[in-house]
Amino acid sequence: MISCQDLLNLEIFKNIKLLAGENGLYKTITWPYICQSIDFYKWINGGELLFLTGMGMDLDHNKLVNLIYKCREKSISGLVILTNSEFIKDIPPHIIDLCDEIDLPLFKMPWNLKIIDVSKSISNYIMEENFKSNTEKELLKELIFTKDLNMNKIHQLIRIYNIKSSNIYFSCVFKSTHMNLANNDYLIAKIKNKIESSCNTLMLDVLNNEIILIVGVDSENLYSEIKFNLKHIHEKLNKDNKLFLIFGDRYKNLLSIKNSYNDAIKAYELYKYNNWNDNCIDYSTLGFYKILFEVNSINKLRDYSEEILKPLIDISEVSNLNLLKTLKYYLANDCNLLKTSDELFIHRNTLVYRLNKIKEVLKNNLEDARFKNELLNALMIRDYLHYVDYKNNKLKYI
């Protein structure tokens, strides 16, 4: 899969000038197509790079404008116009402005460049990149989604893809329930352009409306830089808060990358279940929850949480004071009365009354740092267990 931007790296393109449509350079090119008729749109599928000579077309101003609008309508990725004294002498400024307006990359190509050589070079490049992309996607699926790793197949794909060894591997996922990410060439091109040069390894695929990345780097600085750049892309595109960026934990071995992807999905599901208001989620920052994910004995967690919180659970069930929620917000706000009352939308005096009730029920004044830590852990475990119960009940119906 190549974009109009990639064409600029080709040796044969060094004498072909980009005139307009820079904002559309991310568009994917499926194949070069030599336009020989004003009705070219009847023979294309969309995504082509259109070469226009004007030979036999009797192009005037209006026909050229209409052709460009047809390019937009039929999703042509880019337009290359060959100029000479006989057919298209030059490209008028208003045509350049129009291509800028509709984000159609417009290139000017000298007549003495052989169009067959240019189209052949592009076609070969497309086939090479498609082979590389298919290998990359196959390896990504094998590493992340195969139940039992086929080591022979993986080593073969690694050799074909020519993957360099790295010190740090991690996965990240762009995910949305409202946007179609499968055909989002702009986002995919942004990701590649921003981080590819910093990576030893970059594998990318779009599955189930997730853009999945496997990244390999050599240093802590590059690891931090790539995460920063991905967060920057997410921040720019997440205008409606419907695009999620989730980072899995990092590992030293590429064969462990499945764990990193699973980390990312667990973190996303935990955030979604608890309605935590953050669209950029990093497993490495989950703190105590990371430990909970690794605990196999759910019953021990449940016993621990209920042992500490049972007095509050019992009283909350027979009153409308909601002491558990009050305690959770109070501890989360570092025991600040003003912040807690603001977040709970209650008067400060009401909060003080509830806190006194909590102290009475727990038989503790909440000033002991160790006891407060125990309470906070118990509340986090309770949230986690609700998420686990929800997930297990959901799996019963799958």
mmCIF file of C-alpha atoms in Angstrom:
data_model
loop_
_atom_site.group_PDB
_atom_site.id
_atom_site.type_symbol
_atom_site.label_atom_id
_atom_site.label_comp_id
_atom_site.label_asym_id
_atom_site.label_seq_id
_atom_site.Cartn_x
_atom_site.Cartn_y
_atom_site.Cartn_z
ATOM 1 C CA MET A 1 0.000 0.000 0.000
ATOM 2 C CA ILE A 2 1.614 3.251 -1.127
ATOM 3 C CA SER A 3 0.436 6.848 -0.954
ATOM 4 C CA CYS A 4 1.000 9.889 -3.145
ATOM 5 C CA GLN A 5 3.521 11.000 -0.531
ATOM 6 C CA ASP A 6 5.577 7.854 -1.182
ATOM 7 C CA LEU A 7 5.887 8.744 -4.871
ATOM 8 C CA LEU A 8 8.106 11.667 -3.943
ATOM 9 C CA ASN A 9 10.749 9.170 -2.738
ATOM 10 C CA LEU A 10 11.002 7.447 -6.119
ATOM 11 C CA GLU A 11 14.065 8.257 -8.228
ATOM 12 C CA ILE A 12 11.963 8.524 -11.378
ATOM 13 C CA PHE A 13 9.754 11.126 -9.672
ATOM 14 C CA LYS A 14 12.568 13.583 -8.986
ATOM 15 C CA ASN A 15 11.736 15.568 -12.145
ATOM 16 C CA ILE A 16 7.978 15.471 -11.531
ATOM 17 C CA LYS A 17 6.788 18.505 -9.600
ATOM 18 C CA LEU A 18 3.999 18.646 -7.026
ATOM 19 C CA LEU A 19 1.892 21.728 -7.796
ATOM 20 C CA ALA A 20 -1.145 21.370 -5.536
ATOM 21 C CA GLY A 21 -3.141 19.138 -3.189
ATOM 22 C CA GLU A 22 -0.476 18.690 -0.537
ATOM 23 C CA ASN A 23 -3.169 17.941 2.058
ATOM 24 C CA GLY A 24 -4.221 14.925 -0.008
ATOM 25 C CA LEU A 25 -0.795 13.290 -0.268
ATOM 26 C CA TYR A 26 -1.891 10.663 2.278
ATOM 27 C CA LYS A 27 -4.255 9.065 -0.289
ATOM 28 C CA THR A 28 -3.521 5.471 -1.215
ATOM 29 C CA ILE A 29 -2.664 4.614 -4.822
ATOM 30 C CA THR A 30 -4.040 1.346 -6.184
ATOM 31 C CA TRP A 31 -2.551 1.556 -9.715
ATOM 32 C CA PRO A 32 -1.406 4.049 -12.391
ATOM 33 C CA TYR A 33 -3.960 4.738 -15.134
ATOM 34 C CA ILE A 34 -3.320 6.569 -18.422
ATOM 35 C CA CYS A 35 -6.329 8.709 -19.263
ATOM 36 C CA GLN A 36 -7.216 8.560 -22.978
ATOM 37 C CA SER A 37 -10.823 9.723 -22.864
ATOM 38 C CA ILE A 38 -12.923 12.379 -21.181
ATOM 39 C CA ASP A 39 -15.090 9.450 -20.035
ATOM 40 C CA PHE A 40 -12.193 7.848 -18.151
ATOM 41 C CA TYR A 41 -14.380 7.364 -15.056
ATOM 42 C CA LYS A 42 -16.203 4.475 -16.759
ATOM 43 C CA TRP A 43 -13.055 2.312 -16.571
ATOM 44 C CA ILE A 44 -11.638 3.040 -13.126
ATOM 45 C CA ASN A 45 -12.391 1.712 -9.631
ATOM 46 C CA GLY A 46 -11.085 4.557 -7.455
ATOM 47 C CA GLY A 47 -7.671 5.067 -5.918
ATOM 48 C CA GLU A 48 -5.828 5.320 -9.227
ATOM 49 C CA LEU A 49 -3.051 7.762 -10.093
ATOM 50 C CA LEU A 50 -4.332 9.363 -13.298
ATOM 51 C CA PHE A 51 -1.893 10.373 -16.062
ATOM 52 C CA LEU A 52 -3.290 13.015 -18.418
ATOM 53 C CA THR A 53 -1.619 13.879 -21.742
ATOM 54 C CA GLY A 54 -4.565 15.556 -23.463
ATOM 55 C CA MET A 55 -3.871 13.613 -26.686
ATOM 56 C CA GLY A 56 -7.042 13.103 -28.721
ATOM 57 C CA MET A 57 -9.228 14.685 -26.018
ATOM 58 C CA ASP A 58 -9.664 18.244 -27.326
ATOM 59 C CA LEU A 59 -9.432 19.600 -23.761
ATOM 60 C CA ASP A 60 -10.633 23.140 -23.185
ATOM 61 C CA HIS A 61 -10.945 25.018 -19.897
ATOM 62 C CA ASN A 62 -14.400 23.685 -19.001
ATOM 63 C CA LYS A 63 -13.549 20.091 -19.883
ATOM 64 C CA LEU A 64 -10.427 20.200 -17.723
ATOM 65 C CA VAL A 65 -12.379 21.612 -14.759
ATOM 66 C CA ASN A 66 -15.065 18.942 -15.183
ATOM 67 C CA LEU A 67 -12.386 16.240 -15.394
ATOM 68 C CA ILE A 68 -10.928 17.359 -12.074
ATOM 69 C CA TYR A 69 -14.349 17.314 -10.405
ATOM 70 C CA LYS A 70 -14.836 13.787 -11.804
ATOM 71 C CA CYS A 71 -11.515 12.836 -10.206
ATOM 72 C CA ARG A 72 -12.888 13.877 -6.838
ATOM 73 C CA GLU A 73 -16.232 12.185 -7.436
ATOM 74 C CA LYS A 74 -14.597 8.874 -8.429
ATOM 75 C CA SER A 75 -11.965 8.989 -5.654
ATOM 76 C CA ILE A 76 -8.928 9.368 -7.894
ATOM 77 C CA SER A 77 -5.923 9.589 -5.566
ATOM 78 C CA GLY A 78 -3.743 11.884 -7.676
ATOM 79 C CA LEU A 79 -3.468 13.565 -11.078
ATOM 80 C CA VAL A 80 -0.297 13.784 -13.190
ATOM 81 C CA ILE A 81 -0.516 16.226 -16.121
ATOM 82 C CA LEU A 82 2.051 16.044 -18.938
ATOM 83 C CA THR A 83 2.687 19.412 -20.572
ATOM 84 C CA ASN A 84 3.970 20.283 -24.052
ATOM 85 C CA SER A 85 3.338 22.886 -26.755
ATOM 86 C CA GLU A 86 0.813 20.768 -28.683
ATOM 87 C CA PHE A 87 -1.743 19.421 -26.183
ATOM 88 C CA ILE A 88 -1.591 20.902 -22.674
ATOM 89 C CA LYS A 89 0.788 23.855 -22.829
ATOM 90 C CA ASP A 90 0.702 24.712 -19.159
ATOM 91 C CA ILE A 91 -1.411 24.274 -16.046
ATOM 92 C CA PRO A 92 -3.442 27.448 -15.318
ATOM 93 C CA PRO A 93 -3.368 28.921 -11.776
ATOM 94 C CA HIS A 94 -7.111 28.373 -11.291
ATOM 95 C CA ILE A 95 -6.643 24.621 -11.935
ATOM 96 C CA ILE A 96 -3.910 24.560 -9.300
ATOM 97 C CA ASP A 97 -6.212 26.418 -6.895
ATOM 98 C CA LEU A 98 -9.049 23.992 -7.601
ATOM 99 C CA CYS A 99 -6.866 20.959 -6.829
ATOM 100 C CA ASP A 100 -5.741 22.636 -3.609
ATOM 101 C CA GLU A 101 -9.374 23.304 -2.725
ATOM 102 C CA ILE A 102 -10.424 19.646 -3.145
ATOM 103 C CA ASP A 103 -7.129 18.169 -1.778
ATOM 104 C CA LEU A 104 -6.311 16.418 -5.047
ATOM 105 C CA PRO A 105 -2.527 15.966 -5.432
ATOM 106 C CA LEU A 106 -1.595 17.542 -8.767
ATOM 107 C CA PHE A 107 1.765 16.769 -10.378
ATOM 108 C CA LYS A 108 3.376 18.346 -13.454
ATOM 109 C CA MET A 109 5.414 15.941 -15.563
ATOM 110 C CA PRO A 110 7.788 16.887 -18.418
ATOM 111 C CA TRP A 111 6.787 15.522 -21.812
ATOM 112 C CA ASN A 112 10.230 14.042 -22.447
ATOM 113 C CA LEU A 113 9.830 11.611 -19.512
ATOM 114 C CA LYS A 114 8.537 8.336 -20.901
ATOM 115 C CA ILE A 115 5.148 7.644 -19.373
ATOM 116 C CA ILE A 116 5.688 3.895 -19.779
ATOM 117 C CA ASP A 117 8.831 4.074 -17.613
ATOM 118 C CA VAL A 118 7.095 6.113 -14.912
ATOM 119 C CA SER A 119 4.004 3.884 -14.794
ATOM 120 C CA LYS A 120 6.178 0.745 -14.763
ATOM 121 C CA SER A 121 8.254 2.073 -11.872
ATOM 122 C CA ILE A 122 5.114 2.920 -9.897
ATOM 123 C CA SER A 123 3.519 -0.462 -10.671
ATOM 124 C CA ASN A 124 6.615 -2.345 -9.493
ATOM 125 C CA TYR A 125 6.737 -0.219 -6.343
ATOM 126 C CA ILE A 126 3.064 -0.940 -5.619
ATOM 127 C CA MET A 127 3.585 -4.707 -6.051
ATOM 128 C CA GLU A 128 6.682 -4.714 -3.826
ATOM 129 C CA GLU A 129 4.959 -2.710 -1.104
ATOM 130 C CA ASN A 130 1.799 -4.828 -1.308
ATOM 131 C CA PHE A 131 3.875 -7.987 -0.851
ATOM 132 C CA LYS A 132 5.653 -6.414 2.104
ATOM 133 C CA SER A 133 2.350 -5.212 3.581
ATOM 134 C CA ASN A 134 0.718 -8.638 3.212
ATOM 135 C CA THR A 135 3.698 -10.288 4.909
ATOM 136 C CA GLU A 136 3.546 -7.707 7.696
ATOM 137 C CA LYS A 137 -0.179 -8.298 8.249
ATOM 138 C CA GLU A 138 0.219 -12.077 8.214
ATOM 139 C CA LEU A 139 3.001 -11.876 10.807
ATOM 140 C CA LEU A 140 1.002 -9.490 13.005
ATOM 141 C CA LYS A 141 -1.984 -11.861 12.993
ATOM 142 C CA GLU A 142 0.249 -14.848 13.716
ATOM 143 C CA LEU A 143 1.885 -13.099 16.680
ATOM 144 C CA ILE A 144 -1.274 -11.672 18.244
ATOM 145 C CA PHE A 145 -4.268 -13.805 17.322
ATOM 146 C CA THR A 146 -2.959 -17.364 16.899
ATOM 147 C CA LYS A 147 -3.647 -19.506 19.945
ATOM 148 C CA ASP A 148 -0.482 -21.602 19.606
ATOM 149 C CA LEU A 149 2.469 -19.895 17.936
ATOM 150 C CA ASN A 150 3.737 -21.633 14.810
ATOM 151 C CA MET A 151 7.441 -20.930 15.270
ATOM 152 C CA ASN A 152 8.476 -22.194 11.832
ATOM 153 C CA LYS A 153 5.967 -19.907 10.144
ATOM 154 C CA ILE A 154 6.921 -16.953 12.347
ATOM 155 C CA HIS A 155 10.653 -17.338 11.644
ATOM 156 C CA GLN A 156 9.937 -17.629 7.932
ATOM 157 C CA LEU A 157 7.834 -14.449 7.953
ATOM 158 C CA ILE A 158 10.488 -12.626 10.019
ATOM 159 C CA ARG A 159 13.105 -13.522 7.394
ATOM 160 C CA ILE A 160 10.862 -12.386 4.532
ATOM 161 C CA TYR A 161 9.930 -9.157 6.314
ATOM 162 C CA ASN A 162 13.590 -8.664 7.355
ATOM 163 C CA ILE A 163 12.755 -7.614 10.907
ATOM 164 C CA LYS A 164 15.581 -6.102 12.933
ATOM 165 C CA SER A 165 16.016 -7.088 16.558
ATOM 166 C CA SER A 166 14.895 -4.492 19.153
ATOM 167 C CA ASN A 167 15.278 -3.989 22.891
ATOM 168 C CA ILE A 168 11.696 -2.848 23.476
ATOM 169 C CA TYR A 169 8.474 -4.107 21.866
ATOM 170 C CA PHE A 170 4.977 -2.833 22.528
ATOM 171 C CA SER A 171 1.586 -2.729 20.879
ATOM 172 C CA CYS A 172 -0.939 0.044 20.677
ATOM 173 C CA VAL A 173 -4.452 0.249 19.295
ATOM 174 C CA PHE A 174 -6.553 3.010 17.781
ATOM 175 C CA LYS A 175 -10.161 2.036 18.389
ATOM 176 C CA SER A 176 -13.548 3.626 17.744
ATOM 177 C CA THR A 177 -17.194 2.623 17.966
ATOM 178 C CA HIS A 178 -18.307 5.628 15.880
ATOM 179 C CA MET A 179 -15.671 6.021 13.144
ATOM 180 C CA ASN A 180 -14.819 3.710 10.255
ATOM 181 C CA LEU A 181 -11.109 3.112 10.714
ATOM 182 C CA ALA A 182 -10.828 0.463 7.974
ATOM 183 C CA ASN A 183 -10.740 3.060 5.178
ATOM 184 C CA ASN A 184 -9.125 5.893 7.132
ATOM 185 C CA ASP A 185 -6.109 6.403 4.849
ATOM 186 C CA TYR A 186 -5.432 9.788 6.447
ATOM 187 C CA LEU A 187 -4.963 8.382 9.951
ATOM 188 C CA ILE A 188 -2.890 5.408 8.763
ATOM 189 C CA ALA A 189 -0.619 7.676 6.691
ATOM 190 C CA LYS A 190 -0.251 10.090 9.632
ATOM 191 C CA ILE A 191 0.839 7.249 11.907
ATOM 192 C CA LYS A 192 3.401 5.912 9.447
ATOM 193 C CA ASN A 193 4.808 9.312 8.508
ATOM 194 C CA LYS A 194 5.163 10.335 12.149
ATOM 195 C CA ILE A 195 6.843 7.273 13.658
ATOM 196 C CA GLU A 196 8.149 4.921 10.946
ATOM 197 C CA SER A 197 11.618 6.483 10.739
ATOM 198 C CA SER A 198 12.113 6.029 14.517
ATOM 199 C CA CYS A 199 11.201 2.319 14.583
ATOM 200 C CA ASN A 200 13.253 -0.805 14.018
ATOM 201 C CA THR A 201 9.945 -2.590 13.536
ATOM 202 C CA LEU A 202 6.542 -1.213 12.599
ATOM 203 C CA MET A 203 3.706 -3.577 11.734
ATOM 204 C CA LEU A 204 0.222 -2.214 11.164
ATOM 205 C CA ASP A 205 -3.123 -3.750 10.276
ATOM 206 C CA VAL A 206 -6.802 -2.836 10.530
ATOM 207 C CA LEU A 207 -9.006 -5.543 12.059
ATOM 208 C CA ASN A 208 -12.491 -5.289 13.577
ATOM 209 C CA ASN A 209 -12.321 -1.499 13.283
ATOM 210 C CA GLU A 210 -9.062 -1.396 15.240
ATOM 211 C CA ILE A 211 -5.797 -0.012 13.884
ATOM 212 C CA ILE A 212 -3.283 -2.358 15.534
ATOM 213 C CA LEU A 213 0.400 -1.477 15.743
ATOM 214 C CA ILE A 214 3.399 -3.571 16.760
ATOM 215 C CA VAL A 215 6.395 -1.336 17.428
ATOM 216 C CA GLY A 216 10.010 -2.261 18.102
ATOM 217 C CA VAL A 217 12.636 0.267 19.231
ATOM 218 C CA ASP A 218 16.130 0.204 20.705
ATOM 219 C CA SER A 219 16.072 2.871 23.409
ATOM 220 C CA GLU A 220 13.959 4.400 26.159
ATOM 221 C CA ASN A 221 14.174 7.769 24.407
ATOM 222 C CA LEU A 222 12.712 6.391 21.170
ATOM 223 C CA TYR A 223 10.039 4.517 23.120
ATOM 224 C CA SER A 224 8.982 7.765 24.822
ATOM 225 C CA GLU A 225 9.230 9.754 21.574
ATOM 226 C CA ILE A 226 6.983 7.364 19.636
ATOM 227 C CA LYS A 227 4.372 7.297 22.393
ATOM 228 C CA PHE A 228 4.433 11.100 22.492
ATOM 229 C CA ASN A 229 3.959 11.340 18.709
ATOM 230 C CA LEU A 230 1.083 8.839 18.725
ATOM 231 C CA LYS A 231 -0.605 10.766 21.542
ATOM 232 C CA HIS A 232 -0.167 13.963 19.530
ATOM 233 C CA ILE A 233 -1.872 12.387 16.496
ATOM 234 C CA HIS A 234 -4.694 11.143 18.710
ATOM 235 C CA GLU A 235 -5.149 14.538 20.337
ATOM 236 C CA LYS A 236 -5.386 16.266 16.933
ATOM 237 C CA LEU A 237 -7.940 13.818 15.517
ATOM 238 C CA ASN A 238 -10.022 13.125 18.623
ATOM 239 C CA LYS A 239 -12.208 16.211 18.307
ATOM 240 C CA ASP A 240 -15.444 14.442 19.279
ATOM 241 C CA ASN A 241 -13.951 12.172 21.985
ATOM 242 C CA LYS A 242 -14.906 9.055 20.015
ATOM 243 C CA LEU A 243 -11.421 7.843 19.103
ATOM 244 C CA PHE A 244 -9.458 5.794 21.640
ATOM 245 C CA LEU A 245 -5.705 5.269 21.767
ATOM 246 C CA ILE A 246 -4.630 2.378 23.991
ATOM 247 C CA PHE A 247 -1.055 1.340 24.806
ATOM 248 C CA GLY A 248 -0.145 -2.152 25.970
ATOM 249 C CA ASP A 249 2.772 -2.820 28.285
ATOM 250 C CA ARG A 250 6.266 -3.201 26.833
ATOM 251 C CA TYR A 251 8.206 -6.452 26.498
ATOM 252 C CA LYS A 252 11.750 -7.493 25.610
ATOM 253 C CA ASN A 253 10.779 -10.207 23.134
ATOM 254 C CA LEU A 254 8.727 -9.928 19.950
ATOM 255 C CA LEU A 255 7.132 -13.299 20.734
ATOM 256 C CA SER A 256 5.571 -11.711 23.852
ATOM 257 C CA ILE A 257 3.751 -9.028 21.853
ATOM 258 C CA LYS A 258 0.436 -10.873 22.227
ATOM 259 C CA ASN A 259 0.631 -10.069 25.949
ATOM 260 C CA SER A 260 1.057 -6.386 25.136
ATOM 261 C CA TYR A 261 -2.014 -6.402 22.880
ATOM 262 C CA ASN A 262 -4.046 -8.225 25.557
ATOM 263 C CA ASP A 263 -2.867 -5.643 28.106
ATOM 264 C CA ALA A 264 -4.216 -2.873 25.886
ATOM 265 C CA ILE A 265 -7.610 -4.551 25.428
ATOM 266 C CA LYS A 266 -7.963 -5.273 29.162
ATOM 267 C CA ALA A 267 -7.171 -1.645 29.979
ATOM 268 C CA TYR A 268 -9.697 -0.410 27.391
ATOM 269 C CA GLU A 269 -12.458 -2.682 28.708
ATOM 270 C CA LEU A 270 -11.748 -1.632 32.304
ATOM 271 C CA TYR A 271 -12.007 2.060 31.381
ATOM 272 C CA LYS A 272 -15.177 1.535 29.351
ATOM 273 C CA TYR A 273 -16.913 -0.453 32.086
ATOM 274 C CA ASN A 274 -16.132 2.142 34.758
ATOM 275 C CA ASN A 275 -16.953 5.090 32.440
ATOM 276 C CA TRP A 276 -13.582 6.656 33.184
ATOM 277 C CA ASN A 277 -13.323 9.830 31.166
ATOM 278 C CA ASP A 278 -10.125 9.298 29.214
ATOM 279 C CA ASN A 279 -9.664 8.397 25.562
ATOM 280 C CA CYS A 280 -5.903 7.887 25.792
ATOM 281 C CA ILE A 281 -5.272 4.796 27.924
ATOM 282 C CA ASP A 282 -1.870 3.451 28.934
ATOM 283 C CA TYR A 283 -1.657 0.054 30.623
ATOM 284 C CA SER A 284 1.664 1.006 32.221
ATOM 285 C CA THR A 285 -0.062 3.742 34.255
ATOM 286 C CA LEU A 286 -2.789 1.497 35.733
ATOM 287 C CA GLY A 287 -0.762 0.952 38.905
ATOM 288 C CA PHE A 288 -2.565 -1.364 41.346
ATOM 289 C CA TYR A 289 -4.924 -2.621 38.614
ATOM 290 C CA LYS A 290 -1.935 -4.212 36.828
ATOM 291 C CA ILE A 291 -1.445 -6.422 39.875
ATOM 292 C CA LEU A 292 -5.134 -7.311 39.947
ATOM 293 C CA PHE A 293 -5.031 -8.432 36.314
ATOM 294 C CA GLU A 294 -2.344 -10.977 37.260
ATOM 295 C CA VAL A 295 -4.168 -12.429 40.306
ATOM 296 C CA ASN A 296 -5.714 -15.811 39.521
ATOM 297 C CA SER A 297 -7.752 -16.228 42.698
ATOM 298 C CA ILE A 298 -10.757 -13.944 42.262
ATOM 299 C CA ASN A 299 -12.323 -15.345 45.450
ATOM 300 C CA LYS A 300 -9.373 -14.152 47.542
ATOM 301 C CA LEU A 301 -9.758 -10.669 46.122
ATOM 302 C CA ARG A 302 -13.471 -10.748 46.830
ATOM 303 C CA ASP A 303 -12.909 -11.891 50.415
ATOM 304 C CA TYR A 304 -10.316 -9.165 50.998
ATOM 305 C CA SER A 305 -12.548 -6.402 49.635
ATOM 306 C CA GLU A 306 -15.670 -7.494 51.503
ATOM 307 C CA GLU A 307 -13.784 -7.973 54.759
ATOM 308 C CA ILE A 308 -12.803 -4.302 54.751
ATOM 309 C CA LEU A 309 -15.881 -2.740 53.135
ATOM 310 C CA LYS A 310 -18.711 -4.981 54.427
ATOM 311 C CA PRO A 311 -19.896 -2.559 57.157
ATOM 312 C CA LEU A 312 -20.240 0.205 54.536
ATOM 313 C CA ILE A 313 -21.844 -2.155 52.008
ATOM 314 C CA ASP A 314 -24.451 -3.229 54.566
ATOM 315 C CA ILE A 315 -25.409 0.306 55.576
ATOM 316 C CA SER A 316 -25.431 1.543 51.979
ATOM 317 C CA GLU A 317 -28.000 -1.124 51.110
ATOM 318 C CA VAL A 318 -30.462 0.118 53.717
ATOM 319 C CA SER A 319 -29.911 3.879 53.397
ATOM 320 C CA ASN A 320 -29.562 6.481 50.676
ATOM 321 C CA LEU A 321 -26.292 7.918 52.009
ATOM 322 C CA ASN A 322 -24.160 6.085 49.447
ATOM 323 C CA LEU A 323 -21.216 5.942 51.811
ATOM 324 C CA LEU A 324 -19.111 3.779 49.478
ATOM 325 C CA LYS A 325 -19.232 6.356 46.713
ATOM 326 C CA THR A 326 -18.535 9.138 49.195
ATOM 327 C CA LEU A 327 -15.486 7.327 50.569
ATOM 328 C CA LYS A 328 -14.197 6.553 47.068
ATOM 329 C CA TYR A 329 -14.362 10.198 45.956
ATOM 330 C CA TYR A 330 -12.919 11.421 49.267
ATOM 331 C CA LEU A 331 -9.854 9.161 49.005
ATOM 332 C CA ALA A 332 -9.441 9.807 45.256
ATOM 333 C CA ASN A 333 -9.324 13.554 45.975
ATOM 334 C CA ASP A 334 -6.628 13.092 48.616
ATOM 335 C CA CYS A 335 -9.136 13.738 51.418
ATOM 336 C CA ASN A 336 -9.855 17.283 50.179
ATOM 337 C CA LEU A 337 -13.308 18.319 51.418
ATOM 338 C CA LEU A 338 -13.892 21.064 48.837
ATOM 339 C CA LYS A 339 -12.947 18.965 45.794
ATOM 340 C CA THR A 340 -14.926 15.981 47.060
ATOM 341 C CA SER A 341 -18.105 17.955 47.764
ATOM 342 C CA ASP A 342 -17.843 19.637 44.341
ATOM 343 C CA GLU A 343 -17.511 16.314 42.514
ATOM 344 C CA LEU A 344 -20.391 14.771 44.483
ATOM 345 C CA PHE A 345 -22.546 17.903 44.049
ATOM 346 C CA ILE A 346 -23.287 18.050 47.776
ATOM 347 C CA HIS A 347 -22.838 20.701 50.460
ATOM 348 C CA ARG A 348 -19.652 20.574 52.499
ATOM 349 C CA ASN A 349 -21.659 19.988 55.681
ATOM 350 C CA THR A 350 -23.389 17.003 54.071
ATOM 351 C CA LEU A 351 -20.000 15.562 53.218
ATOM 352 C CA VAL A 352 -18.742 16.081 56.773
ATOM 353 C CA TYR A 353 -21.854 14.281 58.091
ATOM 354 C CA ARG A 354 -21.259 11.336 55.763
ATOM 355 C CA LEU A 355 -17.562 11.112 56.675
ATOM 356 C CA ASN A 356 -18.423 11.059 60.376
ATOM 357 C CA LYS A 357 -20.876 8.262 59.633
ATOM 358 C CA ILE A 358 -18.141 6.349 57.766
ATOM 359 C CA LYS A 359 -15.743 6.777 60.696
ATOM 360 C CA GLU A 360 -18.424 5.524 63.052
ATOM 361 C CA VAL A 361 -19.237 2.460 60.933
ATOM 362 C CA LEU A 362 -15.586 1.558 60.287
ATOM 363 C CA LYS A 363 -14.516 2.442 63.808
ATOM 364 C CA ASN A 364 -11.596 4.419 62.470
ATOM 365 C CA ASN A 365 -10.934 8.159 62.122
ATOM 366 C CA LEU A 366 -9.533 7.861 58.559
ATOM 367 C CA GLU A 367 -6.313 9.612 59.583
ATOM 368 C CA ASP A 368 -4.215 6.444 59.582
ATOM 369 C CA ALA A 369 -2.298 6.396 56.264
ATOM 370 C CA ARG A 370 -2.033 2.610 56.172
ATOM 371 C CA PHE A 371 -5.762 2.146 56.806
ATOM 372 C CA LYS A 372 -6.629 4.705 54.091
ATOM 373 C CA ASN A 373 -4.429 2.763 51.679
ATOM 374 C CA GLU A 374 -6.243 -0.464 52.621
ATOM 375 C CA LEU A 375 -9.594 1.222 51.965
ATOM 376 C CA LEU A 376 -8.470 2.557 48.597
ATOM 377 C CA ASN A 377 -7.159 -0.880 47.582
ATOM 378 C CA ALA A 378 -10.425 -2.509 48.657
ATOM 379 C CA LEU A 379 -12.449 -0.001 46.627
ATOM 380 C CA MET A 380 -10.268 -0.554 43.559
ATOM 381 C CA ILE A 381 -10.627 -4.322 43.964
ATOM 382 C CA ARG A 382 -14.412 -3.885 44.231
ATOM 383 C CA ASP A 383 -14.459 -1.907 40.955
ATOM 384 C CA TYR A 384 -12.254 -4.518 39.308
ATOM 385 C CA LEU A 385 -14.481 -7.397 40.488
ATOM 386 C CA HIS A 386 -17.573 -5.663 39.099
ATOM 387 C CA TYR A 387 -15.759 -5.464 35.758
ATOM 388 C CA VAL A 388 -14.742 -9.167 35.958
ATOM 389 C CA ASP A 389 -18.302 -10.245 36.845
ATOM 390 C CA TYR A 390 -19.711 -8.192 33.981
ATOM 391 C CA LYS A 391 -17.206 -9.671 31.541
ATOM 392 C CA ASN A 392 -17.845 -13.251 32.699
ATOM 393 C CA ASN A 393 -21.611 -12.830 32.452
ATOM 394 C CA LYS A 394 -21.197 -11.370 28.987
ATOM 395 C CA LEU A 395 -19.106 -14.364 27.863
ATOM 396 C CA LYS A 396 -21.923 -16.742 28.875
ATOM 397 C CA TYR A 397 -24.000 -15.449 25.984
ATOM 398 C CA ILE A 398 -21.301 -15.565 23.330
#
